[in-house]
Short mmCIF file of N, CA and C in Angstrom, two decimals:
data_model
loop_
_atom_site.label_atom_id
_atom_site.label_comp_id
_atom_site.label_asym_id
_atom_site.label_seq_id
_atom_site.Cartn_x
_atom_site.Cartn_y
_atom_site.Cartn_z
N MET P 1 67.72 -61.68 -64.08
CA MET P 1 66.78 -61.41 -65.15
C MET P 1 65.34 -61.56 -64.67
N ASP P 2 65.08 -62.63 -63.90
CA ASP P 2 63.73 -62.83 -63.37
C ASP P 2 63.33 -61.70 -62.44
N SER P 3 64.26 -61.23 -61.64
CA SER P 3 63.94 -60.14 -60.71
C SER P 3 63.63 -58.85 -61.47
N GLU P 4 64.32 -58.63 -62.58
CA GLU P 4 64.05 -57.44 -63.39
C GLU P 4 62.67 -57.53 -64.02
N LEU P 5 62.31 -58.70 -64.53
CA LEU P 5 60.98 -58.89 -65.12
C LEU P 5 59.89 -58.74 -64.07
N LYS P 6 60.15 -59.30 -62.89
CA LYS P 6 59.18 -59.18 -61.80
C LYS P 6 59.00 -57.71 -61.42
N PHE P 7 60.11 -56.99 -61.32
CA PHE P 7 60.05 -55.56 -60.99
C PHE P 7 59.26 -54.80 -62.06
N LEU P 8 59.54 -55.07 -63.32
CA LEU P 8 58.82 -54.40 -64.41
C LEU P 8 57.34 -54.74 -64.39
N ALA P 9 57.02 -55.98 -64.11
CA ALA P 9 55.61 -56.40 -64.04
C ALA P 9 54.90 -55.67 -62.90
N GLU P 10 55.58 -55.53 -61.76
CA GLU P 10 54.99 -54.82 -60.63
C GLU P 10 54.80 -53.34 -60.96
N GLU P 11 55.76 -52.76 -61.65
CA GLU P 11 55.66 -51.36 -62.04
C GLU P 11 54.51 -51.15 -63.03
N VAL P 12 54.36 -52.07 -63.97
CA VAL P 12 53.26 -51.98 -64.93
C VAL P 12 51.93 -52.09 -64.20
N ASP P 13 51.83 -53.02 -63.27
CA ASP P 13 50.60 -53.16 -62.47
C ASP P 13 50.31 -51.88 -61.69
N ARG P 14 51.36 -51.30 -61.09
CA ARG P 14 51.20 -50.06 -60.32
C ARG P 14 50.72 -48.93 -61.23
N LEU P 15 51.30 -48.82 -62.41
CA LEU P 15 50.90 -47.78 -63.34
C LEU P 15 49.46 -47.97 -63.82
N ILE P 16 49.07 -49.21 -64.03
CA ILE P 16 47.68 -49.49 -64.44
C ILE P 16 46.72 -49.07 -63.34
N ARG P 17 47.04 -49.39 -62.08
CA ARG P 17 46.19 -48.99 -60.96
C ARG P 17 46.10 -47.47 -60.86
N LEU P 18 47.25 -46.80 -61.01
CA LEU P 18 47.25 -45.33 -60.96
C LEU P 18 46.40 -44.74 -62.07
N TYR P 19 46.54 -45.32 -63.26
CA TYR P 19 45.73 -44.85 -64.39
C TYR P 19 44.24 -45.01 -64.09
N GLN P 20 43.86 -46.15 -63.55
CA GLN P 20 42.45 -46.40 -63.23
C GLN P 20 41.94 -45.41 -62.19
N GLU P 21 42.75 -45.16 -61.16
CA GLU P 21 42.35 -44.21 -60.12
C GLU P 21 42.19 -42.81 -60.69
N ILE P 22 43.15 -42.41 -61.52
CA ILE P 22 43.09 -41.08 -62.12
C ILE P 22 41.91 -40.97 -63.07
N SER P 23 41.63 -42.03 -63.79
CA SER P 23 40.50 -42.03 -64.71
C SER P 23 39.18 -41.86 -63.96
N ILE P 24 39.04 -42.55 -62.84
CA ILE P 24 37.83 -42.43 -62.02
C ILE P 24 37.71 -41.01 -61.48
N GLU P 25 38.83 -40.47 -60.97
CA GLU P 25 38.83 -39.11 -60.44
C GLU P 25 38.49 -38.10 -61.54
N ASN P 26 39.03 -38.31 -62.72
CA ASN P 26 38.76 -37.43 -63.85
C ASN P 26 37.27 -37.43 -64.19
N THR P 27 36.66 -38.59 -64.18
CA THR P 27 35.23 -38.70 -64.47
C THR P 27 34.42 -37.92 -63.43
N LYS P 28 34.78 -38.08 -62.16
CA LYS P 28 34.10 -37.35 -61.09
C LYS P 28 34.26 -35.84 -61.25
N LEU P 29 35.46 -35.41 -61.58
CA LEU P 29 35.72 -33.98 -61.75
C LEU P 29 34.95 -33.42 -62.94
N ARG P 30 34.86 -34.19 -64.01
CA ARG P 30 34.07 -33.73 -65.17
C ARG P 30 32.60 -33.58 -64.80
N GLN P 31 32.09 -34.51 -63.99
CA GLN P 31 30.70 -34.43 -63.55
C GLN P 31 30.50 -33.20 -62.66
N GLN P 32 31.42 -32.97 -61.75
CA GLN P 32 31.33 -31.80 -60.88
C GLN P 32 31.39 -30.51 -61.68
N LEU P 33 32.25 -30.49 -62.69
CA LEU P 33 32.36 -29.31 -63.54
C LEU P 33 31.06 -29.06 -64.29
N ALA P 34 30.47 -30.10 -64.81
CA ALA P 34 29.20 -29.96 -65.54
C ALA P 34 28.10 -29.43 -64.60
N GLU P 35 28.04 -29.98 -63.39
CA GLU P 35 27.04 -29.53 -62.42
C GLU P 35 27.27 -28.07 -62.03
N THR P 36 28.52 -27.71 -61.82
CA THR P 36 28.85 -26.34 -61.44
C THR P 36 28.55 -25.38 -62.58
N SER P 37 28.84 -25.78 -63.79
CA SER P 37 28.54 -24.94 -64.95
C SER P 37 27.04 -24.72 -65.10
N ALA P 38 26.26 -25.76 -64.90
CA ALA P 38 24.80 -25.64 -65.00
C ALA P 38 24.28 -24.70 -63.91
N ARG P 39 24.81 -24.86 -62.70
CA ARG P 39 24.40 -24.00 -61.59
C ARG P 39 24.79 -22.54 -61.88
N ASN P 40 25.95 -22.35 -62.45
CA ASN P 40 26.42 -21.01 -62.80
C ASN P 40 25.51 -20.37 -63.84
N GLU P 41 25.09 -21.14 -64.83
CA GLU P 41 24.17 -20.62 -65.85
C GLU P 41 22.85 -20.18 -65.23
N LYS P 42 22.33 -21.00 -64.32
CA LYS P 42 21.06 -20.64 -63.66
C LYS P 42 21.22 -19.37 -62.84
N LEU P 43 22.32 -19.25 -62.12
CA LEU P 43 22.55 -18.05 -61.32
C LEU P 43 22.73 -16.82 -62.19
N THR P 44 23.42 -16.97 -63.30
CA THR P 44 23.60 -15.85 -64.23
C THR P 44 22.25 -15.40 -64.78
N GLU P 45 21.40 -16.36 -65.11
CA GLU P 45 20.06 -16.03 -65.60
C GLU P 45 19.26 -15.28 -64.53
N LYS P 46 19.35 -15.74 -63.28
CA LYS P 46 18.64 -15.06 -62.20
C LYS P 46 19.15 -13.64 -62.00
N ILE P 47 20.45 -13.44 -62.15
CA ILE P 47 21.02 -12.10 -62.03
C ILE P 47 20.48 -11.19 -63.12
N HIS P 48 20.40 -11.70 -64.34
CA HIS P 48 19.87 -10.89 -65.45
C HIS P 48 18.40 -10.54 -65.21
N ILE P 49 17.64 -11.48 -64.72
CA ILE P 49 16.22 -11.23 -64.44
C ILE P 49 16.09 -10.17 -63.34
N ALA P 50 16.87 -10.32 -62.27
CA ALA P 50 16.81 -9.34 -61.17
C ALA P 50 17.25 -7.97 -61.66
N SER P 51 18.28 -7.93 -62.50
CA SER P 51 18.76 -6.66 -63.03
C SER P 51 17.67 -5.98 -63.87
N SER P 52 17.00 -6.75 -64.70
CA SER P 52 15.92 -6.20 -65.53
C SER P 52 14.79 -5.67 -64.66
N ARG P 53 14.44 -6.40 -63.63
CA ARG P 53 13.37 -5.95 -62.73
C ARG P 53 13.77 -4.66 -62.01
N LEU P 54 15.02 -4.57 -61.60
CA LEU P 54 15.48 -3.35 -60.94
C LEU P 54 15.45 -2.16 -61.88
N GLU P 55 15.84 -2.38 -63.12
CA GLU P 55 15.78 -1.29 -64.09
C GLU P 55 14.36 -0.79 -64.28
N ILE P 56 13.41 -1.73 -64.36
CA ILE P 56 12.00 -1.35 -64.51
C ILE P 56 11.54 -0.57 -63.28
N LEU P 57 11.88 -1.04 -62.09
CA LEU P 57 11.50 -0.33 -60.87
C LEU P 57 12.10 1.07 -60.82
N LEU P 58 13.37 1.18 -61.20
CA LEU P 58 14.03 2.49 -61.19
C LEU P 58 13.37 3.46 -62.17
N GLN P 59 12.90 2.94 -63.29
CA GLN P 59 12.24 3.80 -64.27
C GLN P 59 10.90 4.33 -63.74
N HIS P 60 10.28 3.61 -62.81
CA HIS P 60 8.98 4.02 -62.28
C HIS P 60 9.09 4.88 -61.03
N LEU P 61 10.29 5.08 -60.53
CA LEU P 61 10.47 5.95 -59.37
C LEU P 61 10.33 7.40 -59.80
N PRO P 62 9.68 8.19 -58.96
CA PRO P 62 9.57 9.62 -59.32
C PRO P 62 10.94 10.29 -59.19
N ASP P 63 11.14 11.30 -60.04
CA ASP P 63 12.40 12.06 -59.98
C ASP P 63 12.35 12.99 -58.78
N HIS P 64 13.44 13.08 -58.06
CA HIS P 64 13.54 13.99 -56.91
C HIS P 64 14.59 15.05 -57.20
N GLU P 65 14.21 16.03 -57.98
CA GLU P 65 15.17 17.08 -58.36
C GLU P 65 14.95 18.33 -57.58
#
């Protein structure tokens, strides 16, 4: 009986450690996701600005017919 309780206690400790490790990793991944999403938004905005500028430049090019 004591060996079973000891085994269960060790398993509970192991699960607690795993939970803590996963929780820390999850926090890091959420931070990375937020940073990546912000960077993606900035790049998308730059693409839209560049696209608008190209459209304006194309409108000012003379027609070669």
